[in-house]
Short mmCIF file of C-alpha atoms in Angstrom, two decimals:
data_model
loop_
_atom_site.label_atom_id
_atom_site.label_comp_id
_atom_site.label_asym_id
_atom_site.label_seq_id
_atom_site.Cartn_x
_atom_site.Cartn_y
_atom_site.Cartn_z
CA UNK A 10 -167.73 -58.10 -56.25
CA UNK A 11 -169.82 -59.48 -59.28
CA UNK A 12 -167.88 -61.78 -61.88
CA UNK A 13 -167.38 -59.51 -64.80
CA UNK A 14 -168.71 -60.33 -68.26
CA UNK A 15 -166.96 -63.64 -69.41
CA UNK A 16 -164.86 -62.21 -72.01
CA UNK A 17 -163.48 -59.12 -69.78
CA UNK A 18 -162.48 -61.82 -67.39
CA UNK A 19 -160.66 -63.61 -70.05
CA UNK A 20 -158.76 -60.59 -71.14
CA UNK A 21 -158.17 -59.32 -67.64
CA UNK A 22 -156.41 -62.70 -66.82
CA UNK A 23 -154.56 -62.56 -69.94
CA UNK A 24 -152.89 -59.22 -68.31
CA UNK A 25 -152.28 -59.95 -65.59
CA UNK A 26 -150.49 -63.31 -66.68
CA UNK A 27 -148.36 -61.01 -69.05
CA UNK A 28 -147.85 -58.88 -66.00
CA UNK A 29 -146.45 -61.87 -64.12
CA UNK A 30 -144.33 -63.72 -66.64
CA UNK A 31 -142.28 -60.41 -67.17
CA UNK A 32 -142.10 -59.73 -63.30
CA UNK A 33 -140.84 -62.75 -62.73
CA UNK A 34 -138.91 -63.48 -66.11
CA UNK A 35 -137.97 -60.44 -66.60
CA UNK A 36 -135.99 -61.35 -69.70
CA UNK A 37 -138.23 -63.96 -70.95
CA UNK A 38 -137.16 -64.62 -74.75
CA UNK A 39 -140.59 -64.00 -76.36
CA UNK A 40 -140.34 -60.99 -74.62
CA UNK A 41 -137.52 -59.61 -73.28
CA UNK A 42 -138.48 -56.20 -72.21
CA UNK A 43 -137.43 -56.47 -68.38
CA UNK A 44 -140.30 -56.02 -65.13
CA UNK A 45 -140.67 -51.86 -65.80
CA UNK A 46 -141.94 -51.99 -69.21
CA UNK A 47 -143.95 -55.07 -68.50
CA UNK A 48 -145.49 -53.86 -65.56
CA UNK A 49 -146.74 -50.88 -67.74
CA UNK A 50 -148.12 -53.49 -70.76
CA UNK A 51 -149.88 -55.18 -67.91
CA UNK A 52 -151.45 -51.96 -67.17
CA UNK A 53 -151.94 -50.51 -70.54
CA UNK A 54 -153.60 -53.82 -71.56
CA UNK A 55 -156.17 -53.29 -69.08
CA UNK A 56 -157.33 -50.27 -70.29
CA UNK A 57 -157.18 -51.41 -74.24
CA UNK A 58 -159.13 -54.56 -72.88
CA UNK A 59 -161.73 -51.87 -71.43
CA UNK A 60 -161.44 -53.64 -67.46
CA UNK A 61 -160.66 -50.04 -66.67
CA UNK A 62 -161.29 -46.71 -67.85
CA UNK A 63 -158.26 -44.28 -68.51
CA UNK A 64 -159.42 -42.12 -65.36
CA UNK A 65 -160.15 -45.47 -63.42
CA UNK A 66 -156.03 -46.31 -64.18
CA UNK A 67 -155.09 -43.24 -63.17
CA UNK A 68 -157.05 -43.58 -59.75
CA UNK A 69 -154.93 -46.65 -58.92
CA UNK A 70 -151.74 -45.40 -58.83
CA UNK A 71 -150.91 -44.67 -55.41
CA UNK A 72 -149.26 -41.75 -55.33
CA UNK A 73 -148.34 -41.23 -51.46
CA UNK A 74 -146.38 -44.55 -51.86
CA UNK A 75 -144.18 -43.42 -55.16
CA UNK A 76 -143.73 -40.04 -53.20
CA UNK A 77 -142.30 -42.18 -50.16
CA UNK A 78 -140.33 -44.52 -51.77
CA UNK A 79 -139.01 -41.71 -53.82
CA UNK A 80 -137.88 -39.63 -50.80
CA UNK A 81 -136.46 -43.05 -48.77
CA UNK A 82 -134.44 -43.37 -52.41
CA UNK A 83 -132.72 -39.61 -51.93
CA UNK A 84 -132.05 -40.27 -48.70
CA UNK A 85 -130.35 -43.28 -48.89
CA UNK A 86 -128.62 -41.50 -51.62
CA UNK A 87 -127.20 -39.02 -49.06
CA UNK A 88 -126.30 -41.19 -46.69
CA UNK A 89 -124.47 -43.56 -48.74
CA UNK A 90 -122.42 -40.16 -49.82
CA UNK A 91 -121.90 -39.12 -46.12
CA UNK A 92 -120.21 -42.72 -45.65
CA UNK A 93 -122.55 -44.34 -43.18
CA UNK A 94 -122.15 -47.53 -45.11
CA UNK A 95 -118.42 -46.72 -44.49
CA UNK A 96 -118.84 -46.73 -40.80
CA UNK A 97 -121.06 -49.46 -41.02
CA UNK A 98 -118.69 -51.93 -42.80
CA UNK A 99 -115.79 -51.07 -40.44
CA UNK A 100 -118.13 -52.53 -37.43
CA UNK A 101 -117.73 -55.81 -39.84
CA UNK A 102 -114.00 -55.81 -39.19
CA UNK A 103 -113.13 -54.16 -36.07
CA UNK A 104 -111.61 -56.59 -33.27
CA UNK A 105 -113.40 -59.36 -35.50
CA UNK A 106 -112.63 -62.99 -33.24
CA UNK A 107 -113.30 -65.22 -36.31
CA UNK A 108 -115.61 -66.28 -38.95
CA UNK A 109 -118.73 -67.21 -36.67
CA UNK A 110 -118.71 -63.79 -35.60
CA UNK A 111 -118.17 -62.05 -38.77
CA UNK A 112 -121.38 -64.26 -40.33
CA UNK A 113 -123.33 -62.76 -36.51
CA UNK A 114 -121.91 -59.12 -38.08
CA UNK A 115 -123.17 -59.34 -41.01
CA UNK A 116 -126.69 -60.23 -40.26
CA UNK A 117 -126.76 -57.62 -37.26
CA UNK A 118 -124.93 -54.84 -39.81
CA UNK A 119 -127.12 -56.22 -42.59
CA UNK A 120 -130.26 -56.05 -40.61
CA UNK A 121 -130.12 -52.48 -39.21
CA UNK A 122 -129.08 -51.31 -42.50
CA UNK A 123 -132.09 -52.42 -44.00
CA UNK A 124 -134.31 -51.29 -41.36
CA UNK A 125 -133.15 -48.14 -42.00
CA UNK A 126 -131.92 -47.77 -45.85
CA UNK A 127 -134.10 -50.40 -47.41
CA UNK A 128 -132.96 -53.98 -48.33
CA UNK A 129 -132.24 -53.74 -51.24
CA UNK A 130 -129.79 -50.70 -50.75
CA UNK A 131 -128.13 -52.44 -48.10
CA UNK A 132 -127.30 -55.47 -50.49
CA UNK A 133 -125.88 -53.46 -53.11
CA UNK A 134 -123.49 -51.21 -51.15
CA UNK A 135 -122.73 -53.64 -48.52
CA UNK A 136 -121.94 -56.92 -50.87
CA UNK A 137 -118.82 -56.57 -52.22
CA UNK A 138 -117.26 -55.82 -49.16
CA UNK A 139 -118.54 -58.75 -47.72
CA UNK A 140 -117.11 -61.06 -50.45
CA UNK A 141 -113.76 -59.65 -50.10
CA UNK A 142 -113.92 -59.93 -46.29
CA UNK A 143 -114.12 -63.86 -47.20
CA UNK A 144 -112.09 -63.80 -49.91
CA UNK A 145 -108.85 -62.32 -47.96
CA UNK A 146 -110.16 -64.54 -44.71
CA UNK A 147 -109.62 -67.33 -47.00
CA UNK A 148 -113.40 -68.37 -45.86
CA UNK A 149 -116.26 -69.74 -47.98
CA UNK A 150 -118.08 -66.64 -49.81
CA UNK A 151 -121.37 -68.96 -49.82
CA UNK A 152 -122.48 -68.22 -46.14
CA UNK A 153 -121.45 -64.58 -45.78
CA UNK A 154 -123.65 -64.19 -48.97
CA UNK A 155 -126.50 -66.01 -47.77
CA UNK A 156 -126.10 -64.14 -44.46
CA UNK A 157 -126.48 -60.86 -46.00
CA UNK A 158 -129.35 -61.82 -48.42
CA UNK A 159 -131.53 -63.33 -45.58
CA UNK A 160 -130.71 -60.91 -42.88
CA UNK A 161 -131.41 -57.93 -45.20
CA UNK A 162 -135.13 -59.57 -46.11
CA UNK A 163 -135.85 -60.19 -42.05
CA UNK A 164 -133.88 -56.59 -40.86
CA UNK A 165 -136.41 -54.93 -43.31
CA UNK A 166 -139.51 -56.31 -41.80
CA UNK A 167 -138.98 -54.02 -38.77
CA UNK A 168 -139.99 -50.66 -40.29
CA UNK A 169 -142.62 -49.25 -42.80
CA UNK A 170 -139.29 -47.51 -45.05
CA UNK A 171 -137.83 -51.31 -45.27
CA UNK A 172 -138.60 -52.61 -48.45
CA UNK A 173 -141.52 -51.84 -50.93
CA UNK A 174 -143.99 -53.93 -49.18
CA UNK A 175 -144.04 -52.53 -45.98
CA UNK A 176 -144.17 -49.13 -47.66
CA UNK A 177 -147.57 -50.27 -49.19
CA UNK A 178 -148.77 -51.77 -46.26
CA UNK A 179 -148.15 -48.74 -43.92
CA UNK A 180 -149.90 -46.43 -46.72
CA UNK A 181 -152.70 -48.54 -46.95
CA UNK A 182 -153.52 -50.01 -43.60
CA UNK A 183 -152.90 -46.80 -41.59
CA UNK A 184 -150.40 -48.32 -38.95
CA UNK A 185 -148.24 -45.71 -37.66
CA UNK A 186 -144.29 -45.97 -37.48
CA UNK A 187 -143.97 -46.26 -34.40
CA UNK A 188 -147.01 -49.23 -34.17
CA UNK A 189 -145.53 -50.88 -36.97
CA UNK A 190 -142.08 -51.18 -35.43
CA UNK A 191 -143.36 -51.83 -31.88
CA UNK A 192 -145.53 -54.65 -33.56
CA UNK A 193 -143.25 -56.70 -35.39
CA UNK A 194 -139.83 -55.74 -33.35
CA UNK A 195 -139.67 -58.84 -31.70
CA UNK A 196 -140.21 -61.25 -34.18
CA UNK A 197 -137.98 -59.44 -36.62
CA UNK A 198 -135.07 -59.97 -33.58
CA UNK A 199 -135.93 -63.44 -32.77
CA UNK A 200 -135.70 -64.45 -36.07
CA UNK A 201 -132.58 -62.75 -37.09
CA UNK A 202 -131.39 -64.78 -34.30
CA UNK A 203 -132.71 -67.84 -35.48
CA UNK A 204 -131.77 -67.03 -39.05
CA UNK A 205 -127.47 -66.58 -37.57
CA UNK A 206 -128.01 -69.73 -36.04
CA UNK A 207 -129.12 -71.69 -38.55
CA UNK A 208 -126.27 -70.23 -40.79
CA UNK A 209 -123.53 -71.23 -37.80
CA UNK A 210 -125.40 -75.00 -38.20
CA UNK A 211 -125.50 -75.33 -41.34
CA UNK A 212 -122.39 -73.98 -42.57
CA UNK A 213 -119.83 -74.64 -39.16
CA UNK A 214 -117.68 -77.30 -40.69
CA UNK A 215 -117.12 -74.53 -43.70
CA UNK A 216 -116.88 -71.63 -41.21
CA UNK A 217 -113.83 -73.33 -39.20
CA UNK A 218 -111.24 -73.04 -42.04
CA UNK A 219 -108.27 -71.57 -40.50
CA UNK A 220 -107.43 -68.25 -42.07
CA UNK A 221 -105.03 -67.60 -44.64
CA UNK A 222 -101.25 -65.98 -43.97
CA UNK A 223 -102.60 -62.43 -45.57
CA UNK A 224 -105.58 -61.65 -43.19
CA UNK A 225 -106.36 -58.09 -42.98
CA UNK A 226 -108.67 -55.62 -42.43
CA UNK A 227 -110.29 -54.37 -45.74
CA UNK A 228 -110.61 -50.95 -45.74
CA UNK A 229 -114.27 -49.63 -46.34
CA UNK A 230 -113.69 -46.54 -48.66
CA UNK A 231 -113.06 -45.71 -52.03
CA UNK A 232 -109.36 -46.71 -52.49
CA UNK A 233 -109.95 -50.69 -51.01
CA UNK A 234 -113.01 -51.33 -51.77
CA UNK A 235 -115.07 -49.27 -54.78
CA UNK A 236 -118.68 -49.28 -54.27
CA UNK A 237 -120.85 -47.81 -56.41
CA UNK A 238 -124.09 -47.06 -55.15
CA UNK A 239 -127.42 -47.40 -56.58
CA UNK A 240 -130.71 -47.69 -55.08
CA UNK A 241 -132.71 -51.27 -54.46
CA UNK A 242 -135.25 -51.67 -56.79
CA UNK A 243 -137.71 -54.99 -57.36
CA UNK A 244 -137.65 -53.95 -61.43
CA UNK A 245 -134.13 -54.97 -62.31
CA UNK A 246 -130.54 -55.19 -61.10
CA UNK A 247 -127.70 -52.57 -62.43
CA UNK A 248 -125.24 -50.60 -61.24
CA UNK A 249 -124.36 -47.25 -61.64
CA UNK A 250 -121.50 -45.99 -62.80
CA UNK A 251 -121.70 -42.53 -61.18
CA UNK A 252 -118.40 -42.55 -58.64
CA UNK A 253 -119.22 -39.72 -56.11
CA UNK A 254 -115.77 -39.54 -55.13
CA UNK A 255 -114.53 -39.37 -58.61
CA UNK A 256 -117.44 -36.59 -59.07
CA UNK A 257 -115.99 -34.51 -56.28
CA UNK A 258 -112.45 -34.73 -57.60
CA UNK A 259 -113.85 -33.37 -60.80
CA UNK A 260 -115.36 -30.44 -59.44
CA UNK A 261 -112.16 -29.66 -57.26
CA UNK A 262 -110.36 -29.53 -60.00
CA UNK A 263 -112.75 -27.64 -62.16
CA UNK A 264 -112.47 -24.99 -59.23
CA UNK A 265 -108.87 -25.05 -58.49
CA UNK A 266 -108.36 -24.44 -62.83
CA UNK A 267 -110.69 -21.31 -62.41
CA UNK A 268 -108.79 -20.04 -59.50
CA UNK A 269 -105.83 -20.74 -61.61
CA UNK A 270 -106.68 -19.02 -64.25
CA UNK A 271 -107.12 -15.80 -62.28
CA UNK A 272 -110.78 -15.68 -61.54
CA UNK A 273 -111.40 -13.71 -58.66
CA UNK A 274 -113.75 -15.61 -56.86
CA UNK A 275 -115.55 -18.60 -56.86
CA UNK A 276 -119.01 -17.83 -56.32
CA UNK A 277 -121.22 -19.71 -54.25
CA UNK A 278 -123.57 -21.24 -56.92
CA UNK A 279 -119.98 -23.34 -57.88
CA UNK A 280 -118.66 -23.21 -54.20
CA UNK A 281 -119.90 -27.35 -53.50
CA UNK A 282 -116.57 -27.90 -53.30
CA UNK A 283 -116.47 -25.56 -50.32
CA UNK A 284 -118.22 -28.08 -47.96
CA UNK A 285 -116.59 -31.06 -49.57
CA UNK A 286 -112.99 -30.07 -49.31
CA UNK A 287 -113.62 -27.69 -45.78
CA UNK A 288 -116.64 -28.71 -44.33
CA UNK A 289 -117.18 -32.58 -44.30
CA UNK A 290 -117.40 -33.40 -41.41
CA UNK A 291 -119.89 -31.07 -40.82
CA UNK A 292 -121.81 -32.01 -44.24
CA UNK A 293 -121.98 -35.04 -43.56
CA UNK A 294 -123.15 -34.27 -39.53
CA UNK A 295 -126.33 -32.01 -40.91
CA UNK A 296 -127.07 -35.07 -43.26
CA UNK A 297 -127.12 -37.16 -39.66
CA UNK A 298 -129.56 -34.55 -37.91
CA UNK A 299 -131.71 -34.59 -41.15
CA UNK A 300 -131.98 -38.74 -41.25
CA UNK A 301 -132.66 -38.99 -37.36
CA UNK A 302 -134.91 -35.93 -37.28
CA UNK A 303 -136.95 -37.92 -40.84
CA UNK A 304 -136.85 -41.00 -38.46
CA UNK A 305 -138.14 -39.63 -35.10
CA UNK A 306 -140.72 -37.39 -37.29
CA UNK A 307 -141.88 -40.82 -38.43
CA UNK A 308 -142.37 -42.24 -34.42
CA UNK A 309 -144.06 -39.07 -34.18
CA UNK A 310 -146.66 -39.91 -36.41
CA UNK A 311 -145.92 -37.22 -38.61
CA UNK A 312 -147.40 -38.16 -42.81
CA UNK A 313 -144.33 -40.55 -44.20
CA UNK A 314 -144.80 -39.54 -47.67
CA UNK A 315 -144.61 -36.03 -46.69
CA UNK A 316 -141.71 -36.65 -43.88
CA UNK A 317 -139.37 -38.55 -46.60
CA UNK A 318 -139.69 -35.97 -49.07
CA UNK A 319 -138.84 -32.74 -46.85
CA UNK A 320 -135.82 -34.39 -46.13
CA UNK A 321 -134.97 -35.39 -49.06
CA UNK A 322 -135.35 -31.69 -50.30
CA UNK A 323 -133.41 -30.59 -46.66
CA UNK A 324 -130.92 -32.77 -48.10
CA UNK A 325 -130.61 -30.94 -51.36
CA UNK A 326 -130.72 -28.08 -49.93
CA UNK A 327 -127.49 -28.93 -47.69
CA UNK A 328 -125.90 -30.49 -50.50
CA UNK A 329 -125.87 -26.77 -51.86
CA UNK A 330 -125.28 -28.09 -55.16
CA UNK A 331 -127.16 -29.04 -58.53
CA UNK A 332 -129.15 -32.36 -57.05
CA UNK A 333 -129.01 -33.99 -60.28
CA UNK A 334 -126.01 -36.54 -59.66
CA UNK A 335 -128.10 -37.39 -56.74
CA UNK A 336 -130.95 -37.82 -58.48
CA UNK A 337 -129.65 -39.56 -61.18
CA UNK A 338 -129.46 -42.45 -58.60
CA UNK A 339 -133.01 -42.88 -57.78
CA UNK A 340 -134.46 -46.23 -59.31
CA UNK A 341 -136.74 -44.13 -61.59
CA UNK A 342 -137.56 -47.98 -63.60
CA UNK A 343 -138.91 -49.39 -59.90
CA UNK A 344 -141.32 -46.32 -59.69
CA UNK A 345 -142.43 -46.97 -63.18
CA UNK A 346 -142.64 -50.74 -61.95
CA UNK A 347 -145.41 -49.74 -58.93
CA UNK A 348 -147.28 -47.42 -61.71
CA UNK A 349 -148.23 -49.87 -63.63
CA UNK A 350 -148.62 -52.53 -61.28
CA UNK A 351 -150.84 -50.42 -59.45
CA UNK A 352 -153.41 -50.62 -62.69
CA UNK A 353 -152.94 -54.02 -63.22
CA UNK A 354 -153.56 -55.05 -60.06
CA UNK A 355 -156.24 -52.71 -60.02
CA UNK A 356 -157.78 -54.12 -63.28
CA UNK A 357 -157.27 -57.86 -62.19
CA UNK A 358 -158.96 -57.54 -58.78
CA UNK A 359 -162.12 -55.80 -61.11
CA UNK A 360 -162.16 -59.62 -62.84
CA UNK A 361 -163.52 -60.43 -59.99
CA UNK A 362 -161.52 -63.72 -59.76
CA UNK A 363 -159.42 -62.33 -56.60
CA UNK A 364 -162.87 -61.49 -54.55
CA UNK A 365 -164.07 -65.26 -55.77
CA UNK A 366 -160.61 -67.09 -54.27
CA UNK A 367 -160.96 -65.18 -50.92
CA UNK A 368 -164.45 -65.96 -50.52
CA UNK A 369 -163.16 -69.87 -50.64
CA UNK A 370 -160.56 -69.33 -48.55
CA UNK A 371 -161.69 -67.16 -46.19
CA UNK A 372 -163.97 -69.45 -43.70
CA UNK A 373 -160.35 -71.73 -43.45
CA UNK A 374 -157.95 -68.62 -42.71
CA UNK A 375 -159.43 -66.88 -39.49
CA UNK A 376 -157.09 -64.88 -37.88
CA UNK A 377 -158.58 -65.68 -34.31
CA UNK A 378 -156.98 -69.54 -34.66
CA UNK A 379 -154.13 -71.54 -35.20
CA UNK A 380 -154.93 -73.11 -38.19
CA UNK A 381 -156.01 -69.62 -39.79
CA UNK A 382 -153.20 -67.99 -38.93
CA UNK A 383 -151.11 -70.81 -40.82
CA UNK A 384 -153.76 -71.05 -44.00
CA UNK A 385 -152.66 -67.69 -44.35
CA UNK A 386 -149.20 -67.02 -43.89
CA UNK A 387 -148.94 -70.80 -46.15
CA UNK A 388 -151.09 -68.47 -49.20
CA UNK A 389 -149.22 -65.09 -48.59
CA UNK A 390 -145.91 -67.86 -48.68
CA UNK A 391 -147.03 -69.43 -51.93
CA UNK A 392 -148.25 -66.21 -53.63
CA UNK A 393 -144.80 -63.91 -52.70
CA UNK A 394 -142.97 -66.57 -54.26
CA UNK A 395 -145.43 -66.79 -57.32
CA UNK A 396 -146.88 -63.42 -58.38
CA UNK A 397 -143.91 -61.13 -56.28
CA UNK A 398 -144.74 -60.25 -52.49
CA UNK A 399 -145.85 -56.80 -53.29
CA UNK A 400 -148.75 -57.87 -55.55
CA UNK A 401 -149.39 -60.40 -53.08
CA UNK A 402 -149.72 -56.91 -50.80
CA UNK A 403 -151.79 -55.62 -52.80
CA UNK A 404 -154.35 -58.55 -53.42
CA UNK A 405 -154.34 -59.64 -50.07
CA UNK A 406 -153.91 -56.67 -48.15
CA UNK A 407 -157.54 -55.24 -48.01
CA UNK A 408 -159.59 -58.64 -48.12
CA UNK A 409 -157.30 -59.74 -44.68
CA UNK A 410 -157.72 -56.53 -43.15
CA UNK A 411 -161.71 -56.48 -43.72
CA UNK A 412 -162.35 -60.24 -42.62
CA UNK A 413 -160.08 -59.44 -39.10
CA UNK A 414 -162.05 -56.14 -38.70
CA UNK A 415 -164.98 -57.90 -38.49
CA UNK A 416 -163.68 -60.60 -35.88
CA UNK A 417 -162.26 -57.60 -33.55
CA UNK A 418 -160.63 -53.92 -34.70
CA UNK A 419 -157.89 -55.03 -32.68
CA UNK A 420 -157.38 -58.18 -35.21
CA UNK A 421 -156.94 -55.59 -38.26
CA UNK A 422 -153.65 -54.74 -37.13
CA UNK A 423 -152.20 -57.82 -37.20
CA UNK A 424 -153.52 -59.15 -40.23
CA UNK A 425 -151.53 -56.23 -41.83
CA UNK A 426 -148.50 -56.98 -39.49
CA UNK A 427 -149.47 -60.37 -40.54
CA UNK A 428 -149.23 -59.62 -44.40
CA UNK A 429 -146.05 -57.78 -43.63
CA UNK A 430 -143.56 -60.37 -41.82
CA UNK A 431 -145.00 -63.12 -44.03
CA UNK A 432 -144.68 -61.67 -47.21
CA UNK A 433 -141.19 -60.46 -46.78
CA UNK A 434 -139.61 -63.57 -44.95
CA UNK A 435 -141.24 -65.26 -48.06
CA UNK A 436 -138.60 -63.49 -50.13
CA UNK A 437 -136.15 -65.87 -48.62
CA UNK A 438 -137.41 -69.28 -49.81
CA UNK A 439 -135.49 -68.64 -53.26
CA UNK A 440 -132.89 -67.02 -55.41
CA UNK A 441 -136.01 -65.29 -56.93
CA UNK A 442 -137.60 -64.17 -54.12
CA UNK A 443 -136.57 -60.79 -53.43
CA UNK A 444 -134.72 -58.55 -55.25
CA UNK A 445 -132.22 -58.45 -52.77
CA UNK A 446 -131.15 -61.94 -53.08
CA UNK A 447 -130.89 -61.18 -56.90
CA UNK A 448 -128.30 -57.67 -56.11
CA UNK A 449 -126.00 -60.12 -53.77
CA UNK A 450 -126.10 -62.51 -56.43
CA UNK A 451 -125.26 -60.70 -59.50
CA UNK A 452 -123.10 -57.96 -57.38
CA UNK A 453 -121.01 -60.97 -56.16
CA UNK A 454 -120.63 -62.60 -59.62
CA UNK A 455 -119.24 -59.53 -61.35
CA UNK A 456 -116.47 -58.76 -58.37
CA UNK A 457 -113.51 -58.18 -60.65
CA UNK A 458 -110.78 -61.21 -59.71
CA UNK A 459 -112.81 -62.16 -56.52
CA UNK A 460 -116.23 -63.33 -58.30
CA UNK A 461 -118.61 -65.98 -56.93
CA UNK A 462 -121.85 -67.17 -58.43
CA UNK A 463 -124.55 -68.41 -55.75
CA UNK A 464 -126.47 -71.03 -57.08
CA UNK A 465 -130.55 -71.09 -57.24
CA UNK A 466 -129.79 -74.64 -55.48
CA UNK A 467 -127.17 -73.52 -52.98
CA UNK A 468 -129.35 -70.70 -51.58
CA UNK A 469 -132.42 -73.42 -51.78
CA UNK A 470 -130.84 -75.80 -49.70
CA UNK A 471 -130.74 -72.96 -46.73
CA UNK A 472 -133.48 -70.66 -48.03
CA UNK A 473 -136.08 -73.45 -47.53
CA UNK A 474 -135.56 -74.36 -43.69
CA UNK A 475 -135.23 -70.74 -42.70
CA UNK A 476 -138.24 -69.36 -44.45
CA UNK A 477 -140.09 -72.02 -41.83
CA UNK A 478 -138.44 -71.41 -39.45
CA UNK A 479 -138.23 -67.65 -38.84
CA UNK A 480 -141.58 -67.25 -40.60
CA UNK A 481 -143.45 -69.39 -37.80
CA UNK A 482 -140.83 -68.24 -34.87
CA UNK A 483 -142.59 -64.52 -36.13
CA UNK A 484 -146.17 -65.30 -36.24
CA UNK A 485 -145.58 -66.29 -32.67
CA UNK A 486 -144.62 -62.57 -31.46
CA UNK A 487 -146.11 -60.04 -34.05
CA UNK A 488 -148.54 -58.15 -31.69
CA UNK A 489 -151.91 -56.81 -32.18
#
């Protein structure tokens, strides 16, 4: 791609740097307008700066990635309401022989969760409960944290529906489900071994405390432990303050005053309350089916974007209620976040300057050697710690993918794999990584009575030698 004209390339770098400074500091004084609504001055300022035409911005938003990660949001929605987190958590607990193998737990728990739900979902339901399993263990919060954090970020490599990322990646690059997970499988287990062991190393003398007189077993559910749910997002970290337990009391009792009041019937349109005081088990069974059928559908091969969002609409449908609580909880500010980094990225990579930095790269970072192989996943390290590893997706992803294909077809695949494990073990290396580390960080600080901050420097001191470590344990196994 030709440099642009001087002064577009000025202006285009000017946007992008906007677009990074509020990604990154999202409450930057100058500024403080959070990563949503800077994302979309990033891409607005592309089009004022003429880099892209209005219908040009409009052709970079992806929109088969916003309809997946919209559908994976609803889902995880559902499930979080039919208590799989629940059952999860009790696996934390149940016939637990100490705190070396609650920290293995919580990375196995942590991991599959995330493979499954996202990472960043995983970290904000699953947190809390992990900080009050230390707290009443009278154990160290500091390595159960870090356990969840880190095993969340690897756990999520395994499938396209992990994290935002992948989600791009698998749009983009083509790679079905079922290749994706078969590809990188392996090196997301070996390192989530590596990662537990390095966490039992580094942290053993702190692990050994003796627990306290008051052990117990905290009870996942809403009277021990209240979780409110709210899906991951990269664009900012909240909770929300809709309590679906709460909500179905309400309803019951809005029901039970009608009956009381000598209605005859309760008709169906209000009768929700009918599979939540009758029929959950079975509720929360069809939401099962639906989430495994979405999940071997995607082995299949079947479209993701179209897979996630008929069952999120089976889902719904089930529900047999109005879908806006639900809805309500879908990160709404992260989809806003991808629209506009879509255009910005979009209008940067028209600067020219991305095409220009390959181009001096590329003869060092063949995918065919060694040394290539570490040029690369050292830049994809660097830049997902820099710019945010989905941007990194999207300025790397195509440029790798088009200098393997022309070494062997078979090579595209694993730049892409490549890309993926990389960029997301990346999110590791610092508190500012991922967004996930950022949920188990503030969702652990604000733990009424039981609060912990984790440091930037306490989760450097581990985040640094595991980032090395699983990242070049992975590039070892991810196959072609």
């Amino acid at each position: 791609m030709a440099m642009a004209a001087y002064v577009k390339l000025i202006l285009g770098s000017v946007a992008f740097s906007i677009f990074w400074v509020l990604a990154v500091f999202p409450t930057v004084p100058l500024l403080p307008i959070g990563r949503a609504a800077g994302s979309l001055l990033g891409g607005i300022l592309m089009v004022i700066f003429q880099i892209l035409t209005v219908d040009q911005a409009y052709q970079a938003i992806d929109l088969s990635i916003l309809v997946l990660l919209f559908g994976t949001m609803v889902v995880s929605g559902y499930l979080e309401r039919a208590d799989a987190f629940k059952y999860l958590g009790k696996l934390l607990t149940w016939k637990s022989k100490g705190a070396k193998d609650l920290i293995c737990r919580i990375c196995l728990i942590s991991a599959i969760s995330s493979a499954l739900f996202t990472n960043d979902t995983s970290c904000m339901v699953l947190t809390e409960f992990v900080l009050k399993i230390a707290r009443q263990n009278n154990l160290p919060p500091q390595p159960f944290l870090l356990a969840l954090a880190s095993s969340a970020n690897i756990g999520s490599t395994a499938t396209p529906i992990g994290n935002p990322q992948n989600l791009v990646i698998a749009t983009q690059s083509g790679v079905s489900f079922g290749e994706f997970l078969i590809g990188i499988l392996p090196a997301t287990v070996l390192g989530l071994v590596c990662n537990a062991l390095l966490l039992i190393f580094m942290y053993g003398d702190l692990l050994s405390v003796k627990k306290g007189p008051q052990d117990s077993t905290v009870a996942f559910n809403g009277d021990g432990v209240d979780h409110q749910f709210s899906p991951a997002t990269m664009s900012h970290v909240e909770t929300t303050n809709v309590d679906s337990v709460h909500h179905h009391e309400s309803l019951r009792n809005r029901v039970n005053s009608k009956q009381a009041m000598g209605a005859a019937e309760v008709p169906w349109s209000l009768n929700g309350a009918y599979w939540d005081h009758r029929n959950q088990k079975l509720w929360k069974s069809c939401v099962y089916i639906v989430v495994v059928g979405m999940l071997v559908s995607l082995l299949m091969g079947f479209n993701m974007s179209g897979t996630a969002i008929t069952a999120a609409l089976a889902l719904m449908i089930l529900d047999f209620k109005d879908a806006v609580p639900c809805l309500e909880k879908v990160s709404y500010s992260l989809l806003i976040f991808f629209c506009g980094m879509f255009v910005t990225v979009q209008g940067f990579n028209k600067t020219g300057i991305p095409s220009a930095l390959w181009e001096l790269m590329e003869p060092y970072a063949k995918i065919d050697e060694i040394s290539g192989i570490a040029v690369l996943a050292l830049v994809i390290l660097v830049l997902s710690n820099l710019v945010s590893n989905v941007p990194t997706v999207l300025l790397l992803g195509a440029r790798m993918a088009a200098s393997a294909a022309l070494i062997s077809t078979a090579y595209e695949k694993k730049a892409w794999l490549i890309l993926a494990w990389v960029s997301t073990v990346a999110g590791n290396l610092s508190l500012l990584g991922s967004a996930a580390n950022l949920i188990v960080c503030e969702q652990a600080s604000r733990v009424p009575d039981l609060g912990y901050t984790l440091t930037f420097w306490n989760h450097l001191k581990f985040g640094v030698p595991s980032t090395l470590l699983v990242t070049a344990i992975g590039l070892l196994l991810l196959k072609s």
